[in-house]
XYZ file of C-alpha atoms in Angstrom:
572
model
C -0.231 28.499 7.568
C 2.590 29.917 9.666
C 0.639 33.175 9.892
C -2.441 31.282 11.053
C -0.405 29.504 13.726
C 1.120 32.817 14.888
C -2.321 34.460 15.099
C -3.616 31.448 17.042
C -0.721 31.744 19.498
C -1.461 35.446 20.010
C -5.179 34.713 20.525
C -4.436 31.981 23.054
C -1.873 34.104 24.904
C -4.268 37.032 25.326
C -7.083 34.754 26.504
C -4.789 33.105 29.042
C -3.476 36.441 30.396
C -6.884 38.130 30.791
C -8.186 36.049 33.783
C -5.113 36.952 35.854
C -5.801 40.672 35.366
C -9.475 40.117 36.226
C -8.432 38.327 39.403
C -6.182 41.263 40.357
C -9.068 43.675 39.687
C -11.295 41.582 41.950
C -8.699 41.798 44.739
C -8.612 45.608 44.331
C -12.405 45.757 44.780
C -12.444 43.286 47.694
C -9.603 45.075 49.482
C -11.451 48.353 48.975
C -14.550 46.908 50.605
C -12.672 45.655 53.653
C -10.225 48.572 53.933
C -12.724 51.275 53.018
C -10.633 52.605 50.099
C -10.376 51.477 46.505
C -7.412 52.114 44.221
C -9.544 53.561 41.436
C -6.633 54.234 39.121
C -5.272 50.682 39.327
C -8.757 49.234 38.881
C -9.293 51.279 35.706
C -5.889 50.253 34.364
C -6.575 46.554 35.035
C -10.057 46.580 33.504
C -8.865 48.604 30.509
C -6.038 46.122 29.968
C -8.537 43.244 30.029
C -10.787 45.030 27.526
C -7.845 45.677 25.196
C -6.763 42.055 25.483
C -10.187 40.741 24.487
C -10.433 43.217 21.589
C -7.045 42.172 20.204
C -7.910 38.511 20.841
C -10.966 38.943 18.598
C -8.822 40.588 15.906
C -6.273 37.746 16.006
C -9.104 35.206 15.954
C -10.428 36.782 12.748
C -6.923 36.830 11.220
C -6.286 33.171 11.985
C -9.682 32.226 10.527
C -8.924 34.021 7.256
C -5.393 32.639 6.992
C -6.554 29.146 7.878
C -9.141 29.206 5.105
C -6.491 30.268 2.584
C -3.934 27.702 3.696
C -6.370 24.782 3.875
C -7.923 25.586 0.501
C -4.434 25.882 -0.968
C -3.630 22.489 0.485
C -6.830 20.992 -0.913
C -6.147 22.590 -4.299
C -2.813 20.780 -4.395
C -4.377 17.523 -3.220
C -7.110 17.643 -5.863
C -4.486 18.442 -8.508
C -2.390 15.486 -7.345
C -5.413 13.171 -7.535
C -6.350 14.427 -11.010
C -2.777 13.947 -12.208
C -2.677 10.476 -10.656
C -5.865 9.428 -12.441
C -4.110 10.027 -15.768
C -1.176 7.832 -14.736
C -3.193 4.862 -13.469
C -3.477 1.764 -15.665
C -6.783 0.868 -17.287
C -7.033 -2.189 -15.027
C -7.337 0.082 -11.972
C -10.645 1.451 -13.271
C -11.905 -1.883 -14.540
C -11.405 -3.449 -11.094
C -13.241 -0.676 -9.209
C -16.551 1.083 -9.509
C -16.413 4.553 -10.989
C -18.575 5.800 -8.126
C -15.983 4.751 -5.550
C -13.136 6.414 -7.462
C -15.266 9.540 -7.842
C -16.060 9.509 -4.118
C -12.347 9.429 -3.266
C -11.658 12.375 -5.571
C -14.582 14.486 -4.323
C -16.335 13.439 -1.094
C -13.208 12.304 0.733
C -11.226 15.398 -0.205
C -14.154 17.616 0.818
C -14.295 15.811 4.153
C -10.557 16.344 4.673
C -11.010 20.026 3.832
C -13.815 20.522 6.342
C -11.913 18.661 9.036
C -8.667 20.547 8.404
C -10.440 23.906 8.617
C -11.420 23.078 12.173
C -8.478 20.954 13.255
C -5.735 23.323 12.151
C -6.904 26.122 14.440
C -8.927 24.381 17.141
C -6.343 21.713 17.828
C -3.471 24.205 18.028
C -5.592 26.589 20.073
C -6.660 23.828 22.446
C -3.058 22.739 23.024
C -1.900 26.326 23.597
C -4.778 27.085 25.963
C -4.073 23.836 27.778
C -0.388 24.643 28.271
C -0.963 28.330 29.102
C -3.718 27.749 31.622
C -1.728 24.920 33.239
C 1.275 27.216 33.665
C -0.899 29.918 35.277
C -2.567 27.384 37.599
C 0.828 26.111 38.769
C 1.869 29.700 39.404
C -1.229 30.546 41.460
C -1.593 27.274 43.422
C 0.382 24.053 42.808
C -1.969 22.103 45.080
C -5.118 23.110 43.163
C -3.244 22.487 39.910
C -2.550 18.910 41.038
C -6.295 18.421 41.668
C -7.102 19.805 38.201
C -4.555 17.465 36.596
C -5.986 14.392 38.317
C -8.636 13.961 35.594
C -6.186 14.084 32.669
C -5.015 10.411 32.758
C -8.604 9.154 32.815
C -9.575 11.507 29.972
C -6.594 10.302 27.927
C -7.524 6.646 28.431
C -11.098 7.329 27.307
C -9.878 9.148 24.212
C -7.444 6.366 23.202
C -9.987 3.575 23.717
C -12.667 5.320 21.682
C -10.180 6.232 18.919
C -9.343 2.571 18.346
C -13.000 1.699 17.882
C -14.143 4.687 15.869
C -11.419 4.505 13.181
C -12.815 1.263 11.757
C -16.354 2.683 11.785
C -15.302 5.784 9.866
C -13.452 3.666 7.291
C -16.638 1.665 6.833
C -18.695 4.858 6.531
C -16.625 6.255 3.677
C -16.434 2.875 1.967
C -20.238 2.698 2.027
C -20.367 6.288 0.712
C -18.300 5.206 -2.278
C -20.575 2.215 -2.928
C -23.671 4.412 -2.717
C -22.138 6.802 -5.246
C -21.397 3.836 -7.497
C -25.062 2.806 -7.420
C -26.206 6.362 -8.170
C -23.753 6.649 -11.072
C -24.966 3.299 -12.435
C -28.628 4.330 -12.160
C -27.994 7.618 -13.957
C -26.023 5.960 -16.753
C -28.541 3.164 -17.242
C -31.764 5.021 -16.465
C -33.249 4.296 -19.890
C -32.641 0.556 -19.527
C -34.079 0.595 -16.007
C -37.260 2.280 -17.221
C -37.513 0.143 -20.365
C -37.539 -3.060 -18.312
C -39.677 -1.605 -15.535
C -36.989 -2.113 -12.891
C -37.454 1.175 -11.031
C -38.594 -0.632 -7.893
C -35.616 -2.948 -7.968
C -33.252 -0.015 -8.470
C -34.930 1.797 -5.574
C -34.512 -1.314 -3.381
C -30.815 -1.560 -4.237
C -30.373 2.111 -3.397
C -32.361 1.728 -0.160
C -30.201 -1.218 0.963
C -26.986 0.686 0.245
C -28.425 3.778 1.929
C -29.317 1.748 5.034
C -25.807 0.292 5.209
C -24.353 3.786 4.955
C -26.726 5.097 7.632
C -25.779 2.248 10.004
C -22.062 2.735 9.408
C -22.317 6.522 9.821
C -24.410 6.148 13.009
C -21.855 3.795 14.564
C -18.998 6.095 13.563
C -20.639 9.241 14.925
C -21.831 7.521 18.099
C -18.473 5.917 18.908
C -16.640 9.218 18.443
C -19.411 11.408 19.875
C -19.426 9.601 23.215
C -16.074 11.197 24.069
C -17.191 14.788 24.501
C -19.970 14.101 27.035
C -17.507 12.075 29.099
C -14.985 14.909 28.882
C -17.626 17.421 30.005
C -18.540 15.199 32.951
C -14.892 14.961 33.997
C -14.516 18.740 33.664
C -17.564 19.430 35.827
C -16.379 17.043 38.553
C -12.970 18.679 38.389
C -14.624 22.130 38.668
C -16.484 21.083 41.829
C -13.308 19.739 43.457
C -11.353 22.919 42.629
C -14.166 25.179 43.900
C -14.479 23.328 47.214
C -10.736 23.128 47.928
C -10.250 26.705 46.754
C -12.951 27.976 49.097
C -11.224 26.218 51.986
C -7.943 27.847 50.934
C -9.570 31.303 50.996
C -11.084 30.630 54.429
C -7.663 29.527 55.679
C -6.114 32.712 54.278
C -3.831 30.794 51.903
C -5.395 32.470 48.838
C -7.197 35.675 47.997
C -10.688 35.803 46.530
C -9.239 37.246 43.332
C -6.705 34.419 43.216
C -9.349 31.703 43.509
C -11.504 33.494 40.979
C -8.595 33.573 38.504
C -7.742 29.943 39.235
C -11.319 28.795 38.608
C -11.283 30.633 35.298
C -7.987 28.996 34.421
C -9.352 25.594 35.420
C -12.267 26.146 33.017
C -9.781 27.216 30.350
C -7.827 24.043 31.107
C -10.789 21.658 31.044
C -12.391 23.258 27.991
C -9.498 22.336 25.643
C -9.493 18.811 27.050
C -13.180 18.523 26.143
C -12.560 20.143 22.752
C -9.779 17.707 21.965
C -12.125 14.877 22.840
C -14.791 16.401 20.609
C -12.277 16.813 17.794
C -11.734 13.060 17.878
C -14.804 12.707 15.689
C -13.227 14.950 13.057
C -9.786 13.404 13.427
C -11.050 9.868 12.848
C -13.264 10.878 9.936
C -10.412 12.865 8.381
C -7.991 9.975 8.886
C -10.379 7.526 7.215
C -10.862 9.821 4.210
C -7.133 10.538 4.005
C -6.404 6.808 3.995
C -8.723 6.360 1.001
C -7.259 9.338 -0.884
C -3.658 8.318 -0.263
C -4.464 4.730 -1.205
C -5.421 6.192 -4.581
C -2.282 8.355 -4.744
C -0.091 5.384 -3.753
C -1.702 2.967 -6.229
C 0.702 1.326 -8.646
C 0.964 3.446 -11.750
C 0.777 2.385 -15.344
C 4.137 0.721 -16.107
C 3.922 2.355 -19.512
C 4.523 5.724 -17.892
C 8.066 4.622 -17.190
C 8.992 4.738 -20.880
C 12.181 6.523 -21.774
C 12.984 9.462 -24.013
C 13.659 7.385 -27.113
C 12.489 9.375 -30.162
C 9.781 7.884 -32.356
C 11.464 6.461 -35.478
C 10.461 7.745 -38.914
C 9.956 4.198 -40.175
C 6.429 3.336 -39.018
C 6.682 -0.461 -39.338
C 4.846 -2.094 -36.409
C 5.865 -5.609 -35.414
C 4.379 -7.950 -32.789
C 6.996 -10.500 -31.761
C 5.539 -13.523 -29.954
C 3.411 -11.336 -27.657
C 1.414 -12.926 -24.825
C -0.762 -10.990 -22.390
C -3.440 -11.824 -19.808
C -5.571 -9.594 -17.587
C -5.180 -10.134 -13.813
C -7.037 -13.233 -12.638
C -7.893 -14.327 -16.189
C -6.317 -16.676 -18.747
C -4.183 -15.024 -21.468
C -6.218 -12.787 -23.767
C -3.629 -13.096 -26.550
C -1.087 -15.879 -27.000
C 2.121 -15.900 -29.047
C 0.919 -13.066 -31.272
C 3.236 -12.311 -34.209
C 2.585 -10.144 -37.271
C 3.967 -7.150 -39.156
C 2.121 -3.997 -40.264
C 3.987 -2.096 -42.967
C 3.662 1.707 -43.277
C 0.498 2.679 -45.130
C -1.084 -0.764 -44.812
C -4.602 -1.428 -43.540
C -4.557 -4.321 -41.082
C -7.952 -5.758 -40.176
C -8.448 -7.821 -37.013
C -11.535 -10.038 -37.019
C -12.948 -12.838 -34.913
C -15.680 -13.758 -32.499
C -16.346 -11.684 -29.375
C -13.639 -12.415 -26.822
C -11.090 -13.466 -29.429
C -8.640 -10.788 -28.248
C -9.133 -8.075 -30.883
C -9.487 -5.119 -28.502
C -6.544 -6.402 -26.440
C -4.330 -5.944 -29.494
C -5.366 -2.257 -29.574
C -4.700 -1.894 -25.831
C -1.236 -3.340 -26.351
C -0.567 -0.996 -29.262
C -1.497 2.053 -27.152
C 0.293 0.605 -24.111
C -2.823 0.599 -21.983
C -1.387 -2.756 -20.968
C 2.090 -4.266 -21.259
C 2.988 -7.648 -22.797
C 3.586 -10.444 -20.345
C 6.148 -11.835 -22.782
C 7.397 -10.900 -26.221
C 7.676 -7.346 -27.460
C 6.136 -4.764 -29.796
C 8.407 -2.647 -31.982
C 7.852 0.559 -33.947
C 10.495 1.101 -36.611
C 12.623 -1.549 -34.932
C 12.470 0.207 -31.531
C 10.797 -1.522 -28.576
C 7.742 0.608 -27.701
C 8.467 0.020 -23.998
C 11.439 2.376 -24.378
C 9.293 5.159 -25.866
C 7.372 7.467 -23.545
C 3.619 6.989 -23.745
C 3.039 10.631 -24.714
C 5.304 10.279 -27.733
C 3.992 6.849 -28.644
C 0.298 7.686 -28.371
C 0.978 10.897 -30.261
C 1.401 8.658 -33.326
C -2.098 7.173 -33.073
C -5.488 8.511 -34.070
C -8.360 6.582 -32.519
C -12.012 6.104 -33.477
C -13.738 3.897 -30.908
C -16.981 1.933 -30.968
C -18.477 4.254 -28.350
C -18.413 7.696 -29.948
C -17.742 9.796 -26.862
C -18.049 13.552 -27.240
C -17.264 16.074 -24.537
C -19.504 18.826 -23.211
C -18.931 21.776 -25.517
C -19.563 22.868 -29.086
C -19.207 20.703 -32.180
C -16.263 22.888 -33.214
C -14.506 22.241 -29.886
C -15.080 18.506 -30.162
C -13.539 18.341 -33.635
C -10.584 20.475 -32.524
C -10.028 18.202 -29.487
C -7.651 16.105 -31.588
C -5.452 19.105 -32.415
C -5.411 21.952 -29.859
C -4.979 25.306 -31.549
C -6.387 24.104 -34.868
C -7.399 26.778 -37.344
C -10.987 27.320 -38.462
C -10.018 26.285 -41.973
C -8.534 23.029 -40.701
C -11.650 22.254 -38.658
C -13.942 22.888 -41.639
C -11.753 20.798 -43.959
C -11.824 17.853 -41.534
C -15.605 18.231 -41.157
C -16.152 18.236 -44.915
C -13.902 15.216 -45.434
C -15.853 13.297 -42.787
C -19.367 14.274 -44.004
C -19.947 16.235 -40.805
C -20.420 19.547 -42.581
C -23.578 18.432 -44.383
C -25.599 17.817 -41.186
C -23.977 20.514 -39.050
C -25.104 23.196 -41.492
C -28.717 22.155 -40.880
C -28.452 22.652 -37.099
C -29.690 26.004 -35.713
C -26.376 26.629 -33.988
C -24.170 25.157 -36.700
C -20.670 24.441 -35.431
C -21.513 26.350 -32.237
C -24.205 23.819 -31.296
C -23.546 22.806 -27.681
C -23.361 19.062 -26.991
C -24.147 17.545 -23.605
C -24.345 14.092 -21.996
C -21.872 12.507 -24.399
C -23.244 14.071 -27.599
C -26.912 14.916 -27.259
C -28.881 15.952 -29.341
C -26.977 14.181 -32.169
C -27.668 10.633 -33.343
C -25.152 7.850 -32.771
C -24.053 7.977 -36.401
C -23.550 11.747 -36.336
C -21.479 11.443 -33.190
C -19.319 8.811 -34.864
C -18.735 11.049 -37.869
C -17.544 13.819 -35.535
C -15.027 11.429 -33.943
C -13.771 10.591 -37.423
C -13.428 14.320 -38.143
C -11.488 14.637 -34.900
C -9.070 11.903 -36.016
C -8.849 13.463 -39.497
C -7.848 16.822 -38.037
C -5.263 15.231 -35.716
C -3.499 13.850 -38.806
C -1.562 11.156 -36.975
C 0.321 8.528 -38.981
C -1.282 5.438 -37.398
C -5.050 5.003 -37.218
C -7.110 2.662 -35.017
C -10.750 2.040 -35.932
C -12.468 -0.091 -33.281
C -15.947 -1.289 -34.357
C -16.716 2.196 -35.664
C -19.841 1.089 -37.591
C -21.373 -1.316 -35.079
C -24.186 0.892 -33.742
C -25.525 2.743 -36.790
C -28.054 2.229 -39.554
C -27.096 1.067 -43.055
C -27.252 4.512 -44.675
C -25.115 6.138 -41.991
C -22.784 3.152 -42.113
C -22.089 3.902 -45.771
C -21.147 7.492 -44.899
C -18.937 6.346 -42.028
C -17.176 3.789 -44.196
C -16.561 6.320 -46.942
C -15.222 8.767 -44.366
C -12.980 6.067 -42.911
C -11.701 5.167 -46.376
C -10.583 8.783 -46.839
C -9.162 8.829 -43.335
C -7.096 5.677 -43.915
C -5.486 7.012 -47.084
C -1.726 7.261 -46.587
C -1.890 5.988 -42.997
C -1.125 2.701 -41.309
C -4.542 1.543 -40.106
C -5.780 -1.100 -37.703
C -9.432 -1.923 -38.216
C -11.363 -4.046 -35.719
C -14.696 -5.200 -37.080
C -17.456 -7.732 -36.587
C -18.965 -6.849 -39.962
C -16.550 -8.525 -42.337
C -17.806 -6.488 -45.304
C -15.941 -3.513 -43.855
C -12.529 -5.196 -44.128
C -12.635 -6.887 -47.572
C -10.196 -4.327 -49.045
C -7.705 -4.555 -46.169
C -4.082 -5.285 -47.080
C -3.819 -7.831 -44.278
C -6.578 -9.586 -42.346
C -5.722 -11.231 -39.029
C -8.272 -13.844 -37.997
C -8.197 -14.405 -34.237
C -9.713 -17.137 -32.101
C -9.140 -17.566 -28.360
C -6.266 -15.105 -28.364
C -4.367 -16.647 -31.271
C -3.993 -15.735 -34.926
C -5.448 -18.747 -36.708
C -5.298 -17.265 -40.209
C -3.896 -14.221 -41.969
C -3.977 -12.942 -45.510
C -6.136 -10.914 -47.881
C -9.892 -11.233 -48.214
C -9.641 -13.170 -51.454
C -6.897 -15.507 -50.266
C -8.733 -16.312 -47.055
C -11.979 -17.024 -48.895
C -10.091 -19.226 -51.336
C -8.610 -21.185 -48.434
C -12.183 -22.036 -47.419
C -11.226 -22.253 -43.753
C -12.130 -20.384 -40.564
C -12.486 -16.911 -42.132
C -14.577 -18.271 -44.987
C -16.970 -19.896 -42.524
C -17.270 -16.618 -40.577
C -17.908 -14.652 -43.762
C -20.456 -17.055 -45.216
C -22.303 -17.408 -41.912
C -22.562 -13.643 -41.583
C -23.641 -12.677 -45.075
C -25.175 -15.635 -46.881
C -28.575 -14.918 -45.298
C -28.729 -11.287 -46.469
C -27.158 -10.975 -49.950
C -29.051 -7.778 -50.825
C -27.702 -5.888 -47.781
C -24.225 -7.308 -48.405
C -24.232 -6.123 -51.989
C -25.369 -2.626 -51.054
C -22.700 -2.240 -48.367
C -19.930 -3.598 -50.536
C -20.985 -1.235 -53.309
C -20.504 1.568 -50.830
C -16.828 0.702 -50.570
């Protein structure tokens, strides 16, 4: 960047010096006409000097362009890296409170806009200021009176620029906000395109997009118009200033106070002076747009980070006992999701968490992984408060199989190895065989090198879930979380998944969240939740014998389909 600034200074200096030499060359020619002799040697020297100046000015202009591109792209590389790093440190609530399209727009569109603006601003703004100062100095040297006339338009130009800047900033902020909302709609349409088509809502989706597009167009038009009005006004002021300088300068030549070459050089300097003023006015558009985008990006970078990231360096204890001690937590703006939660999970136990939708089951998992922090109470691992353990170390103890089996773009082998970077081929195959992945992968044309896209296509939902189980198997972490892992598959695939999960749970502390109570009948401890509280806990048999809340849930779920219940339980 320093090199780009130095090259810009050299370019501006050469461009400012050249008109003075041209003016001197003009005086040599004019004097030759009136005196009958021309100093040929001096004329050649002056014109050659001007030619050399313009050649070197072009070279320095090319150098500053190349260095500017490198410096700005380096700056944007760092900014994108900072945003990506920040996204990993933000709490889950940040994403739940905002549309993904808006967050994506901040990380892509706004940074791209800053990059484009910086490419122009870094050189043009510096160059304009240098040309302004250099040409002003030369004008004062040639004729202070004409320089005063040229400066008369500056206060008015400044006032225009300031007034327009105040108005255009809000318009540009609105423009980029609407861009984020439009991206959110597009992202939603792409994600839910099958549902949109299934319900015949293409017209409605198109109307929503059209409304958002119109709002963006209006906001962008106002922003561009409010900022774009500056440059025409600056050009008008420059032209009026040019007329005044030309008239007064001609009178000065007639009066013998200036030479023709002097007035010629001054007029060139006045154009060099007014041109940067107009350019600065024109750059207002870029400045305001860049400022609006920068405000959005830095609002993301300044967002409050996940408190969990402030965990200390406490080592993870060998004793894997997990204890909830009177834990209460509520999401912002909502009543508590869990209230006075207390239970103990011994090492190697399978703890099942059941209850109606909204009972607080998934919140327990979020608290375990420190995606959210308790409002009161505490969670301990081996007697150590998890708040004192860094999230990397803590989450390194957990293997997770979620309800939504998300797979990344890449091969099946890469997706299994995602849980353990650097895993051996033998380890990957062993995990695949233990999770019943090997039997269907072998039938695929590409085998383990089959490339998955769009979250796991072309595999079925059940096959994707088995791969996530293989991923957790390979990771080999001591604590396992299974969140509704069988909720979206057929009965036959459910049997395979449950058998794979039974192998996966062996020797590990496991937390199983399930709506289908048949999947938790062999759990060591069942926590029955209702409205954020544990209303019952015990084994399957003891809870059925109590004939209370759990028994009613179980009987209501399975009494109508005994044949299916028997088949699934046999699969255990």
